[in-house]
Short mmCIF file of C-alpha atoms in Angstrom, two decimals:
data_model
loop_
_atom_site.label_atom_id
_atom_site.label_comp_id
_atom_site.label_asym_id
_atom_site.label_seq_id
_atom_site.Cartn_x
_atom_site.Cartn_y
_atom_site.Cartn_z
CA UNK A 264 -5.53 25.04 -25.34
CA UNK A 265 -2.76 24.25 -22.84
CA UNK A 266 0.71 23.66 -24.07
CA UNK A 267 2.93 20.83 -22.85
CA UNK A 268 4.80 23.48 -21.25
CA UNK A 269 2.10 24.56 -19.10
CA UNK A 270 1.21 21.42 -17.74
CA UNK A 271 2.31 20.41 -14.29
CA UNK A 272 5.12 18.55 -14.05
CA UNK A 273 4.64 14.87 -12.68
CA UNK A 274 7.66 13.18 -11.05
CA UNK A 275 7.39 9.25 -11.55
CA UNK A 276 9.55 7.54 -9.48
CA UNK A 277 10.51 3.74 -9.21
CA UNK A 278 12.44 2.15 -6.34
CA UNK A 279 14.52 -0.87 -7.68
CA UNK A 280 15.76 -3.65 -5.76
CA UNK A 281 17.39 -6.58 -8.61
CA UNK A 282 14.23 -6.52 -11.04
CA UNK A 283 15.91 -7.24 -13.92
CA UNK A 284 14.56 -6.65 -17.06
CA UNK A 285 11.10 -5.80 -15.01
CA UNK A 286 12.74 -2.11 -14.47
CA UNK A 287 13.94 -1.76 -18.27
CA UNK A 288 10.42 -2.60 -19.61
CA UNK A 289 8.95 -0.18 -16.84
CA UNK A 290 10.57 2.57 -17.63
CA UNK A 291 10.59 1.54 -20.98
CA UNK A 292 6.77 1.80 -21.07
CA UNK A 293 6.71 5.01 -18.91
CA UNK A 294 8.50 7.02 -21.72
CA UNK A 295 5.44 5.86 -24.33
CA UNK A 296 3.29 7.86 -21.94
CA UNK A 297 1.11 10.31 -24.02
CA UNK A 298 1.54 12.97 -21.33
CA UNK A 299 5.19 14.43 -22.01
CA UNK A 300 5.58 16.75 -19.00
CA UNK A 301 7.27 14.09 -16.64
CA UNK A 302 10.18 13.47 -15.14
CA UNK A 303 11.76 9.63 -14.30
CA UNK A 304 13.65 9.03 -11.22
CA UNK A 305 14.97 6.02 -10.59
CA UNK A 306 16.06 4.97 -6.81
CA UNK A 307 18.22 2.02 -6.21
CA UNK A 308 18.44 -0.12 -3.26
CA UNK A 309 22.09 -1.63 -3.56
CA UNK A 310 21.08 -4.27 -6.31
CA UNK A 311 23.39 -6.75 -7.34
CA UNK A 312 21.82 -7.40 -10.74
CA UNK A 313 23.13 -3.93 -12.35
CA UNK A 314 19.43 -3.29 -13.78
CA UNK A 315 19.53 0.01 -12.66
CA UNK A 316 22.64 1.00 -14.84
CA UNK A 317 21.63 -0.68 -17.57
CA UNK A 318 18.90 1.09 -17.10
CA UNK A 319 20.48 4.72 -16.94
CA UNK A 320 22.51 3.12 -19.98
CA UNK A 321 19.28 2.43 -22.47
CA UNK A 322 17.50 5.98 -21.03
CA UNK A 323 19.59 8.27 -20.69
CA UNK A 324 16.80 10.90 -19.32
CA UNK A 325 16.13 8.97 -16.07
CA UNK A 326 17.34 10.52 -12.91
CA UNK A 327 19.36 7.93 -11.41
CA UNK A 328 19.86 7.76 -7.35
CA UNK A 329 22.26 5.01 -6.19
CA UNK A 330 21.50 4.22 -2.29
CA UNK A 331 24.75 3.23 -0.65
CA UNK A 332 22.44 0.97 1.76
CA UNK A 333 19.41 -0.80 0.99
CA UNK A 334 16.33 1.55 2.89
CA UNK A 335 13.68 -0.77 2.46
CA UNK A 336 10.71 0.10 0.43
CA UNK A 337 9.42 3.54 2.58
CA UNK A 338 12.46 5.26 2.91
CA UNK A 339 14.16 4.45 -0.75
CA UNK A 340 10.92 5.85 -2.01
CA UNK A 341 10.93 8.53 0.32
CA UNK A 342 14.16 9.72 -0.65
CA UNK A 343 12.98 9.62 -4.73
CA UNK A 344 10.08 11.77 -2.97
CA UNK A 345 12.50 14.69 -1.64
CA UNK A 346 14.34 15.09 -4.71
CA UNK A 347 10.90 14.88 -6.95
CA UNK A 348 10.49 18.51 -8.88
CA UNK A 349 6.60 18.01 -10.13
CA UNK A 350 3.85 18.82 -9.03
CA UNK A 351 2.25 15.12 -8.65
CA UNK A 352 4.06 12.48 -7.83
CA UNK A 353 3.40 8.65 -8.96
CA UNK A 354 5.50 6.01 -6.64
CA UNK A 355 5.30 3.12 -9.21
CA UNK A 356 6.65 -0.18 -8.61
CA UNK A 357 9.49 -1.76 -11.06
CA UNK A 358 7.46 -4.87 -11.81
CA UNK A 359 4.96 -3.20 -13.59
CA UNK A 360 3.80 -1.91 -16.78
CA UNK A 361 1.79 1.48 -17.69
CA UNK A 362 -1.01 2.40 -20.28
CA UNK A 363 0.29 5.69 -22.37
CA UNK A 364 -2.77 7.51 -21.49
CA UNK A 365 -2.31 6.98 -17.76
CA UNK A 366 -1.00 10.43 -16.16
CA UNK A 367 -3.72 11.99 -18.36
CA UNK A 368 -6.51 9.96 -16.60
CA UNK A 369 -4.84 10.01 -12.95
CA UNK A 370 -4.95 14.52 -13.51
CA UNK A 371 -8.96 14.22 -15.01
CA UNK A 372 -9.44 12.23 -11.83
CA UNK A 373 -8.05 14.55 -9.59
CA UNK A 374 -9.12 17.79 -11.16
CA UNK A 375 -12.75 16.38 -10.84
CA UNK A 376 -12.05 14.72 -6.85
CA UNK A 377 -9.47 16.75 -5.15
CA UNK A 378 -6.60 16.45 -2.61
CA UNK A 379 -6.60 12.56 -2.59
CA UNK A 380 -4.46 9.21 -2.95
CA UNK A 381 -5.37 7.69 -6.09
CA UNK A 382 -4.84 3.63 -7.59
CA UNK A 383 -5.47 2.59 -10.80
CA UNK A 384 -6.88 -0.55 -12.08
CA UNK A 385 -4.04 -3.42 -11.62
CA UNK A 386 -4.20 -6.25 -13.52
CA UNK A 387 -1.78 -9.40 -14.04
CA UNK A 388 1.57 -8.96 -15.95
CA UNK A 389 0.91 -12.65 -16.94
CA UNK A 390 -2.54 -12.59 -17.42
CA UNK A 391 -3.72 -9.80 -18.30
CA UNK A 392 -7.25 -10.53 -17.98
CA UNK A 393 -6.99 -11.52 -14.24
CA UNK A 394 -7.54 -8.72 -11.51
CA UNK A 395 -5.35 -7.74 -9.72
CA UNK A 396 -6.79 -4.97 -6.99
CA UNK A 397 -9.65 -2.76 -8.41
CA UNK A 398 -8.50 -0.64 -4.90
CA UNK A 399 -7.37 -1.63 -1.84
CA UNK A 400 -9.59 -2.26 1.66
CA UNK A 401 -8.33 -2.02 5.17
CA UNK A 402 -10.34 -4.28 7.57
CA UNK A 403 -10.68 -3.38 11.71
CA UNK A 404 -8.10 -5.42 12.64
CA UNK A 405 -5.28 -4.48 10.11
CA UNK A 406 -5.35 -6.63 7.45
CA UNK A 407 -5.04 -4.79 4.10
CA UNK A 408 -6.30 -6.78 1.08
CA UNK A 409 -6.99 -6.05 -2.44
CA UNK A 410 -10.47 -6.02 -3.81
CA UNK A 411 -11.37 -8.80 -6.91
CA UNK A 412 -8.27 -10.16 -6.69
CA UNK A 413 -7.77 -13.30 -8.64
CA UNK A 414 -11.11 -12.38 -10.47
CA UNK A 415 -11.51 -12.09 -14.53
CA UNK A 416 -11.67 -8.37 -15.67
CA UNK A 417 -14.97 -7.77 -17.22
CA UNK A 418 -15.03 -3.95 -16.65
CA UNK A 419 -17.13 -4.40 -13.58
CA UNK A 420 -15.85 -1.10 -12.39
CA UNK A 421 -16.59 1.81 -14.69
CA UNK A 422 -16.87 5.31 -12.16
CA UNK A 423 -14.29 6.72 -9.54
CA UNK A 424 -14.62 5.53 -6.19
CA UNK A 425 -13.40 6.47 -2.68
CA UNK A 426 -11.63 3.10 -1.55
CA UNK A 427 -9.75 1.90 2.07
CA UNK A 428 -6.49 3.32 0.58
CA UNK A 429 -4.43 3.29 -2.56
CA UNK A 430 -2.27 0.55 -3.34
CA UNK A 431 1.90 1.42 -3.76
CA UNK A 432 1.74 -0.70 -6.34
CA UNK A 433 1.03 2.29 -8.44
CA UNK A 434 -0.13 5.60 -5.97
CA UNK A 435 -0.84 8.92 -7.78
CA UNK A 436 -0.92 11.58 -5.94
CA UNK A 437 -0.22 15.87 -5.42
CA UNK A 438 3.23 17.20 -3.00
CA UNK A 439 0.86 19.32 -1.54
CA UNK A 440 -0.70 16.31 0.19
CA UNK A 441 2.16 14.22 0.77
CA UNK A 442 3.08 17.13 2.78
CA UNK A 443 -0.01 17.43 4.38
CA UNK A 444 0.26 13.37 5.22
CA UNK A 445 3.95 12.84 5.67
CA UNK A 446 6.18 10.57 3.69
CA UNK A 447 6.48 7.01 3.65
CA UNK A 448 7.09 5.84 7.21
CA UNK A 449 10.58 4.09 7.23
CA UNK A 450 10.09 1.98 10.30
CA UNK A 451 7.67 -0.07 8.19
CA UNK A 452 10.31 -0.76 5.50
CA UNK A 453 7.81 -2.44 3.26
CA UNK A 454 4.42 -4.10 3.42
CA UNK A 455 1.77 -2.18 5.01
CA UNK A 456 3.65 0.74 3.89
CA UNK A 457 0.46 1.94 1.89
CA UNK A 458 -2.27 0.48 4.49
CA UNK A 459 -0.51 3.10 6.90
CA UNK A 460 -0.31 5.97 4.36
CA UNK A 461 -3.98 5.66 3.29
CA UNK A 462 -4.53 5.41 6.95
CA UNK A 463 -3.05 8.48 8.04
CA UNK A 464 -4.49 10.23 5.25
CA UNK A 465 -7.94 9.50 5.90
CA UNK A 466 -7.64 10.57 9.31
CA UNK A 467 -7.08 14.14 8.67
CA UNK A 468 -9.60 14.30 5.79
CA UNK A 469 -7.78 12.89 2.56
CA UNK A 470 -9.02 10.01 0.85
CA UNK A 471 -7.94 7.24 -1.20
CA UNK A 472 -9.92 6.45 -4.76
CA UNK A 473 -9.66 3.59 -8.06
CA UNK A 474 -9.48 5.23 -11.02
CA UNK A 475 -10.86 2.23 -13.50
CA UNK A 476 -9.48 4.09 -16.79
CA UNK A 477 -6.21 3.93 -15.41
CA UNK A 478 -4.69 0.62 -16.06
CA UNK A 479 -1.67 -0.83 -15.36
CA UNK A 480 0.35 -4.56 -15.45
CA UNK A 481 2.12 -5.89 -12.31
CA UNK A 482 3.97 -9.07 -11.82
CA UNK A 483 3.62 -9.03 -8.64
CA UNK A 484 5.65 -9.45 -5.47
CA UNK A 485 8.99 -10.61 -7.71
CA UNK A 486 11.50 -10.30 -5.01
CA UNK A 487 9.44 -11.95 -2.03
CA UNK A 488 6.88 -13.66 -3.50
CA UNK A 489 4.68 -15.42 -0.45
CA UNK A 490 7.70 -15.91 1.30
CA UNK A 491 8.28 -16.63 5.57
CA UNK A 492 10.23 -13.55 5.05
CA UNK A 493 6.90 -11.22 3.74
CA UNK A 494 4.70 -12.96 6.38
CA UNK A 495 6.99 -11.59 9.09
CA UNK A 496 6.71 -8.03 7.48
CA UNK A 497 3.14 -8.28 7.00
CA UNK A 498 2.41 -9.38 11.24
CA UNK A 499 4.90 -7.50 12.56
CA UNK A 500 3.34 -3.83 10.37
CA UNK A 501 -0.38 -5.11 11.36
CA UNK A 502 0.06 -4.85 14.51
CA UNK A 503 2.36 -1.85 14.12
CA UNK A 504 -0.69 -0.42 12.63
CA UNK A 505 -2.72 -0.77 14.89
CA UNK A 506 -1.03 0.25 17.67
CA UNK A 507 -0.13 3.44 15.93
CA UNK A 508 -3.29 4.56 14.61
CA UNK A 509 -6.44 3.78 16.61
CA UNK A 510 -6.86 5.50 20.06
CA UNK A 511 -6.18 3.53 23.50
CA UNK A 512 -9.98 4.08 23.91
CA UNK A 513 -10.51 2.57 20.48
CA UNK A 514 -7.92 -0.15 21.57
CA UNK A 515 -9.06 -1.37 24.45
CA UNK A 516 -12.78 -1.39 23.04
CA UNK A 517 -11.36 -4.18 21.02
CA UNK A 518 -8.78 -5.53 22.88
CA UNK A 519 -10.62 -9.22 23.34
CA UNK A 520 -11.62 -9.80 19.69
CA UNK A 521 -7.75 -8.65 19.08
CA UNK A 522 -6.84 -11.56 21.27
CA UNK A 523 -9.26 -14.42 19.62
CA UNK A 524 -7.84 -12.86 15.82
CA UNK A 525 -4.45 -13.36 17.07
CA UNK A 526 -5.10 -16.92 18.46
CA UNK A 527 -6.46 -17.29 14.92
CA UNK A 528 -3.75 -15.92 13.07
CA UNK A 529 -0.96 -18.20 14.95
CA UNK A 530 -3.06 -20.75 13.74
CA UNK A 531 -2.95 -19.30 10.32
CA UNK A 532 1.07 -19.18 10.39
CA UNK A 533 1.44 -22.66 12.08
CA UNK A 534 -0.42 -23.95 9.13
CA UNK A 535 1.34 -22.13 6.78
CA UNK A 536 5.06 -23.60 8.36
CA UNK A 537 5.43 -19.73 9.39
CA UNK A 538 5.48 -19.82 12.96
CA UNK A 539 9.22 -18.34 13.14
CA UNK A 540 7.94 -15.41 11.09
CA UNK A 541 5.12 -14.70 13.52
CA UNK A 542 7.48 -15.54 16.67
CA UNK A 543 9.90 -12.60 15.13
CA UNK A 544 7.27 -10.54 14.72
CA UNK A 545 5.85 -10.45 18.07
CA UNK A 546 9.53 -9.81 19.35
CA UNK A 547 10.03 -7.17 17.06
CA UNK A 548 7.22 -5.20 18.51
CA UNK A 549 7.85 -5.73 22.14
CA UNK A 550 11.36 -4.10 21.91
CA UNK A 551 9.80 -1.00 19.48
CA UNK A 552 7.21 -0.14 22.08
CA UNK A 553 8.83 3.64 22.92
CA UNK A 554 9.21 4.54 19.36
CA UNK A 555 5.30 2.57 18.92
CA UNK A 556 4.26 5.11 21.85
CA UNK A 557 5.91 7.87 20.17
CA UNK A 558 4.13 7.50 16.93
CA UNK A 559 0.68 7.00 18.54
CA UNK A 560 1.29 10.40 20.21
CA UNK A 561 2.20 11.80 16.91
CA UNK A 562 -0.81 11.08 14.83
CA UNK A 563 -3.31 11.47 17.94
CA UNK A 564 -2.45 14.73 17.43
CA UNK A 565 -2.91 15.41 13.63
CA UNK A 566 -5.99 13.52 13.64
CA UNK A 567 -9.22 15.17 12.99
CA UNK A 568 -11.58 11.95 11.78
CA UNK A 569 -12.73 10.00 14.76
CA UNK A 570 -11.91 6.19 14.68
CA UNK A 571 -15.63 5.39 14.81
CA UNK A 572 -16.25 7.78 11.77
CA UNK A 573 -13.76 5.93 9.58
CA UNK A 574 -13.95 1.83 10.70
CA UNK A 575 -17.56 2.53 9.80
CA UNK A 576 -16.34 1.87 5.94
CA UNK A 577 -14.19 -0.85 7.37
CA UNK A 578 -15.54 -4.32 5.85
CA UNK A 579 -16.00 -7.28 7.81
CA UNK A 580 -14.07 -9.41 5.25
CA UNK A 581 -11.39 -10.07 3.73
CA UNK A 582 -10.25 -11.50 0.77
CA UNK A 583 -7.46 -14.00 0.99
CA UNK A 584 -5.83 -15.07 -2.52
CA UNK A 585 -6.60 -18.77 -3.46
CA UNK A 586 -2.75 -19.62 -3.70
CA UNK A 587 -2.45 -18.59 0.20
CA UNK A 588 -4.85 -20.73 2.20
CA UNK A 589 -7.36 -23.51 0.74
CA UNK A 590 -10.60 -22.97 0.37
CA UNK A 591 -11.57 -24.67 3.54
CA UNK A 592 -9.26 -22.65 5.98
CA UNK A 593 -10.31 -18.98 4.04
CA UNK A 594 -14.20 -19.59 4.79
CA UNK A 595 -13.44 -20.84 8.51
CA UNK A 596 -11.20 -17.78 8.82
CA UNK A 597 -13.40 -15.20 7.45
CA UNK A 598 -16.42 -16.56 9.09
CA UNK A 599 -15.15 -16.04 12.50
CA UNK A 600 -13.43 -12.66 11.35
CA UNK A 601 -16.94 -10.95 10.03
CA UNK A 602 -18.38 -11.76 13.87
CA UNK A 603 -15.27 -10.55 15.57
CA UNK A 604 -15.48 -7.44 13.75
CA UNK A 605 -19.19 -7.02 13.83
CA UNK A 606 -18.99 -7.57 17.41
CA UNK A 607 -15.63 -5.38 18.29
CA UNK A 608 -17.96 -2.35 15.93
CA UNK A 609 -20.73 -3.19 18.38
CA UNK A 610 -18.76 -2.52 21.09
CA UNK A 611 -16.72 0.66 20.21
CA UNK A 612 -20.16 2.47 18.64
CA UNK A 613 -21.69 2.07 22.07
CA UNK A 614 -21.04 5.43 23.40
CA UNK A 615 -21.14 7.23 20.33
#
């Protein structure tokens, strides 16, 4: 039998950013883990709501790392990453609370699976019988959406599965293959951050997987909420996305139904009383083109999956949350979507 000692170590880290008591019952519920070969390292983003010392106060263990700026999501985790000592590494959001037995079924999952990015089952902090993401799904033209959100949990998911890409929420995973991947990119600073992992990762092999025994709570989106502010993130790392990570032959393939979904997704934001976000984001993009250019280059060159190999697991889909659009607007919207996508697919498996 193994000891405790001879376990790999598993660095847990949590980025804070003013989450309150949301952090102290976090941590609070990391330290019931059954697993005892872990270490805790807290990151914090400037917060103004001293959580993160009271915090350090209550557990003493934690490895507390005070950022003198606030790096966004992908860097502040990032820098958690660098100074992690284990093994595995879980980036695990503050808002959020863990089942003891959860590093034990993340390592069974991985030991039986391989190099990989793994999610567990995410269900509401407020009710806890309502999905959350049983894994996360990346659709052709980069929109990232959890799968049965919104839906009761009936344990309709009982076996490991390969999935579009592990949410941050809670994202399990070895060093080895962050350092086959690459960290967190910081240009993102948050919201897609994960799409564009997951993405990257399946492009030179790795894949992402739901691991159903693992379960977790998660308030969700505490700081932001649905917010002008995260519809500007969300647009402007879309498009980032997929700029970045399909090939110009790929691109242009597409290039028309890319027009008609962004015709559709102004209409989207004006609805929505967004239009400054989406304005901002189109801005933001146009003045990032060399370092946009620069990345493309960058992971053209790592990759070793073919687009057309990968956005054949791309659904045509996607699931917008009920308390985002009305009913009405989600079924017009995904009904054009599926026949942009089935047609932009069409096109771009042509010649291969």
């Amino acid at each position: 039998m193994i000891s405790e000692q001879e376990k790999p170590l598993i660095s847990v880290i949590i980025l804070n950013y003013n989450a309150g008591d949301l952090l102290i019952n976090c941590v609070n519920s990391v330290f019931k883990t059954n697993y005892k070969n872990y270490e805790v390292i807290v990151i914090d983003n400037v917060s103004t709501d001293n959580s993160h010392r009271k915090c350090k106060e209550r557990f003493e263990n934690i490895q507390l790392i005070e950022n003198l700026e606030n790096f966004g999501y992908c860097e502040g985790n990032n820098i958690g990453i660098r100074k992690a000592k284990g093994e595995f590494v879980v980036i695990l959001n503050p808002d959020t609370i863990v089942d003891p037995n959860w590093l034990d079924e993340f390592l069974k999952a991985y030991s039986k699976f391989g190099d990989g990015l793994y999610q567990p089952k995410i269900l509401s902090l407020y009710e806890k019988d309502v999905l959350q993401s049983t894994g996360n799904m990346m659709h052709l033209f980069g929109f990232g959406f959890a799968r049965d959100k919104g839906i009761i949990d009936k344990k309709q998911s009982k076996k490991i599965e390969k999935i579009g890409y592990a949410s941050g929420t809670c994202l399990f995973t070895s060093s080895k293959v962050l350092k086959k991947i690459g960290l967190l990119d910081p240009f993102l600073f948050l919201y897609h951050d994960d799409l564009d992992l997951g993405w990257r990762a399946a492009q030179i092999g790795i894949n992402s997987y739901f691991v159903p025994n693992v379960i977790i709570l998660h308030a969700e989106s505490y700081i932001l909420k649905w917010s002008s502010k995260k519809f500007y993130w969300l647009e402007r790392n879309r498009k980032y996305c997929l700029l970045t990570h399909f090939s110009k032959d790929t691109y242009k393939k597409m290039r028309f139904s890319l027009l008609l979904v962004d015709f559709l997704v102004w209409i989207f934001y004006i609805s929505k009383g967004f239009v400054g976000a989406k304005i901002k984001a189109e801005i933001d993009i146009n003045k990032n083109r060399k370092h946009i250019e620069e990345k493309y280059f960058e992971l053209e060159s790592k990759k070793i999956i073919h687009d057309y190999e990968l956005i054949k697991n791309f659904p045509d889909k996607i699931f917008v949350p009920k308390n985002v659009t009305k009913g009405n607007i989600n079924n017009f919207f995904n009904s054009i979507l599926e026949k942009l996508s089935k047609k932009a697919k069409a096109k771009i498996f042509q010649k291969n």
